[in-house]
Short mmCIF file of C-alpha atoms in Angstrom, two decimals:
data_model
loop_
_atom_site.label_atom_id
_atom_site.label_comp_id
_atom_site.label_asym_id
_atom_site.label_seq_id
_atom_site.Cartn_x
_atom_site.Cartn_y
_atom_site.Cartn_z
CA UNK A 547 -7.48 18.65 2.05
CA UNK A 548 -9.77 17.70 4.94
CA UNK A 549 -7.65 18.04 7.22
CA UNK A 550 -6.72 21.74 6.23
CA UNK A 551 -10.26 22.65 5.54
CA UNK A 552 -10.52 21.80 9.34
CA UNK A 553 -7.77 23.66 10.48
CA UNK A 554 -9.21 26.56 8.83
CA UNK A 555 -12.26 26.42 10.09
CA UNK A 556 -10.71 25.70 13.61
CA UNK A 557 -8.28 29.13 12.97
CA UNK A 558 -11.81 31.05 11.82
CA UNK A 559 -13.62 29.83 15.12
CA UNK A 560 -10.45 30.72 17.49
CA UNK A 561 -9.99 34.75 15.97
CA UNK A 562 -13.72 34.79 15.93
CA UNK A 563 -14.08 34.24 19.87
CA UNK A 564 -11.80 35.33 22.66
CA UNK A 565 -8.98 33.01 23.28
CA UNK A 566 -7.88 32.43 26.62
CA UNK A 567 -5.51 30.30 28.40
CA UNK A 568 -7.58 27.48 29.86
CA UNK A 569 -4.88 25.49 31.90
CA UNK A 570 -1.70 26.28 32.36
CA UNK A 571 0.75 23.96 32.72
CA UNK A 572 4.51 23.84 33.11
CA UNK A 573 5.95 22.45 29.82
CA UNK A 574 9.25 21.70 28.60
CA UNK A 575 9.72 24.14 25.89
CA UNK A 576 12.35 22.11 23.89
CA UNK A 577 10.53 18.57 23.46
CA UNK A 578 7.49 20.68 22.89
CA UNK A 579 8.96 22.61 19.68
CA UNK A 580 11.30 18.97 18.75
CA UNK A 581 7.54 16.97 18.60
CA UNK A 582 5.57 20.19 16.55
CA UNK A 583 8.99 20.50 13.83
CA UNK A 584 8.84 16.19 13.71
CA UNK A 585 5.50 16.57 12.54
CA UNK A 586 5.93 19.51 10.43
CA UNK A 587 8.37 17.91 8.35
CA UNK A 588 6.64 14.21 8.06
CA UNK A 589 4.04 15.87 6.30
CA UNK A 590 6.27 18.44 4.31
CA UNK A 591 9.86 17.00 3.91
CA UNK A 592 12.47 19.55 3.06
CA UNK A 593 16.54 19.57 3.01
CA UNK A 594 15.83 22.11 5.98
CA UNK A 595 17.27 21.42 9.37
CA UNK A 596 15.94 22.73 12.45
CA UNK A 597 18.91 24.10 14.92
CA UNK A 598 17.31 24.64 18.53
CA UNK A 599 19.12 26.89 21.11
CA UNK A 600 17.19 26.37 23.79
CA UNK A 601 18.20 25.23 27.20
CA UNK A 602 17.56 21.56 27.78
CA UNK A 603 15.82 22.69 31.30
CA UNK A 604 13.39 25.49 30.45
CA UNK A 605 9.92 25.14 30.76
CA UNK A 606 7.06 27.45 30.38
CA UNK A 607 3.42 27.80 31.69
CA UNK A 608 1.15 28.22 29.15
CA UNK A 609 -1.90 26.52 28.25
CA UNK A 610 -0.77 23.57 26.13
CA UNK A 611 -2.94 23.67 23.15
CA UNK A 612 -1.89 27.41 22.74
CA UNK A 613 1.42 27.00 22.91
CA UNK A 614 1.33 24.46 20.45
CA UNK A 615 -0.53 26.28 18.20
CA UNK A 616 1.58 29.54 18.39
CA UNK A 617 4.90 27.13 17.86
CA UNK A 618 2.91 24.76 15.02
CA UNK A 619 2.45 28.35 13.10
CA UNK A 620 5.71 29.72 13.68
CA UNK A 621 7.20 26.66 12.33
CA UNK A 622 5.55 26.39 9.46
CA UNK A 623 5.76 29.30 7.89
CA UNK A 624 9.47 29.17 8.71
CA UNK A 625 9.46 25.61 6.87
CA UNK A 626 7.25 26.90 4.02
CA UNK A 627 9.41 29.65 3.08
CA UNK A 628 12.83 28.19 3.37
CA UNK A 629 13.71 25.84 0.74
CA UNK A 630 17.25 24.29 1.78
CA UNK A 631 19.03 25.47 4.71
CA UNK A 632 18.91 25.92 8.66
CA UNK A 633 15.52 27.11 11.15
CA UNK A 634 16.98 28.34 14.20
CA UNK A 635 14.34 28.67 16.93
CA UNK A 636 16.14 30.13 20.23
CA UNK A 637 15.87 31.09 23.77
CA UNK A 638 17.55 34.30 24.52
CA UNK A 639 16.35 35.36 28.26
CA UNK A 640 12.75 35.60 28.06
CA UNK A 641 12.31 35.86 23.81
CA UNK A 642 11.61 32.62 21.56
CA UNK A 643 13.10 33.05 18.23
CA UNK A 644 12.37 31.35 15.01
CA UNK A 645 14.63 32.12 12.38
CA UNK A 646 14.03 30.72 8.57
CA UNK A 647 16.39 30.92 5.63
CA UNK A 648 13.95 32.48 3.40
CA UNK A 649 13.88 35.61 1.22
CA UNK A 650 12.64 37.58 4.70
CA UNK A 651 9.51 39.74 4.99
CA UNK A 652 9.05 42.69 2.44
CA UNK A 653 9.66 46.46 4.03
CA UNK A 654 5.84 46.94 2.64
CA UNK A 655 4.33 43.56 4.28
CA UNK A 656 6.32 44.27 7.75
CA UNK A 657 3.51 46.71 9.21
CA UNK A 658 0.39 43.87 7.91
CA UNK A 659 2.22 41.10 8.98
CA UNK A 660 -0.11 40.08 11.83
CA UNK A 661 -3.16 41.20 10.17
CA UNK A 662 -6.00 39.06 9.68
CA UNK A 663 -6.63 37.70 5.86
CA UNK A 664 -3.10 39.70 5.06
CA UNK A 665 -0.80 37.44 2.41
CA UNK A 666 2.37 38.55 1.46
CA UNK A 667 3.56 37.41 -2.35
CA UNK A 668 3.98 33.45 -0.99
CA UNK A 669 0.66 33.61 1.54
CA UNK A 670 -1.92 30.99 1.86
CA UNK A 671 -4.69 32.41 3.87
CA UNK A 672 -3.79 35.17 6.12
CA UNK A 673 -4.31 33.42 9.27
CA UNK A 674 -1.27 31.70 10.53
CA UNK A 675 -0.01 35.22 12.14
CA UNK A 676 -2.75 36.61 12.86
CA UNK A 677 -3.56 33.72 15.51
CA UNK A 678 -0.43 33.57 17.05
CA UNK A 679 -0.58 37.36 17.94
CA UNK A 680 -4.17 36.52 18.90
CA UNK A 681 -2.90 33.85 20.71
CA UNK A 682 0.30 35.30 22.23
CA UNK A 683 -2.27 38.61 23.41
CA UNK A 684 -4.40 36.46 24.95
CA UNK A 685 -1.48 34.82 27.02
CA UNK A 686 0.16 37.88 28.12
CA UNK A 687 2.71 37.46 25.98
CA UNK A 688 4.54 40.34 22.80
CA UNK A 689 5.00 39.49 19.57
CA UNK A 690 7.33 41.04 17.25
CA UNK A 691 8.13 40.42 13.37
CA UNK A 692 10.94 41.64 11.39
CA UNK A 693 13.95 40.41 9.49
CA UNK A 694 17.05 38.91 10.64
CA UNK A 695 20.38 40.80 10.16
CA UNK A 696 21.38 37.16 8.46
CA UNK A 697 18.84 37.42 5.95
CA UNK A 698 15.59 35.45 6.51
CA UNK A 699 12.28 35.98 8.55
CA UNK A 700 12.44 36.29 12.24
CA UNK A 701 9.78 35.95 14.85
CA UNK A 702 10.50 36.75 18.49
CA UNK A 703 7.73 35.67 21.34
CA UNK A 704 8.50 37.47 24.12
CA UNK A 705 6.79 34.96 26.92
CA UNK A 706 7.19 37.28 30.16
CA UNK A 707 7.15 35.45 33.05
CA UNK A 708 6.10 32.37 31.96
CA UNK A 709 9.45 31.20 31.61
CA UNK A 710 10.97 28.83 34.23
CA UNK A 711 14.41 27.45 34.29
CA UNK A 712 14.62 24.13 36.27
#
């Protein structure tokens, strides 16, 4: 409970103020997502898997403790909304997808989606969004929402030219 109250307060504090990167750094995109879904799951342990196509050699510079928090969020919701089942977060080009196996967004909670304090039916607090469109603005980056054509939620980060292949 402490622990969330903290993040909370942490997510208040970082919509409240501008967010900007504050070192970038090259990181490798799929031991950063492996290490945020390993701890996702430890503390929230699911018959979900998490399927990751994303080249073993991409990187991306971003400032660490945003991309984290943009892939921690993206994560979890996916987790918290799929109950059994695959994630698939993937690499197409330039766009980071995470997929869930949920019931999807609702057509009426598509265009509130990143809106701050917005919960759909299943929301906690309205926040986890919000930042990483905060977040993703703040890094140059687009952020899209919508459902995919194999039912779930879908997220797509498109991350520009921060993408390296190496």
């Amino acid at each position: 409970s402490v622990d969330r109250i903290n993040a909370l307060g942490n997510s208040l504090l970082l919509l409240g103020r501008e967010a900007r990167p504050a070192l970038l750094e090259e990181i490798r995109l799929r031991p950063a997502v492996t290490a945020v879904w390993e701890a996702l799951t430890i503390a929230n342990p699911k018959p979900v898997r998490l399927r990751l196509d994303i080249p073993e050699r991409t990187a991306v510079a971003a400032d660490p403790a945003l991309l984290d928090l943009v892939l921690r969020n993206l994560l979890d919701n996916a987790l918290r909304y799929s109950e059994a089942g695959e994630i698939v977060c993937a690499l197409a080009g330039k766009q980071l997808s995470v997929t869930d196996c949920g019931p999807g967004f609702a057509a009426a909670d598509l265009a509130h989606v990143f809106d701050r304090f917005y919960t759909g039916p299943h929301g906690r607090h309205g926040l986890g969004l919000a930042l990483v469109h905060h977040v993703c603005t703040a890094s140059g980056w687009q952020v899209s929402a919508g459902n995919a054509t194999t039912g779930g939620a879908q997220v797509v980060v498109d991350l520009g030219q921060s993408v390296r292949r190496f």
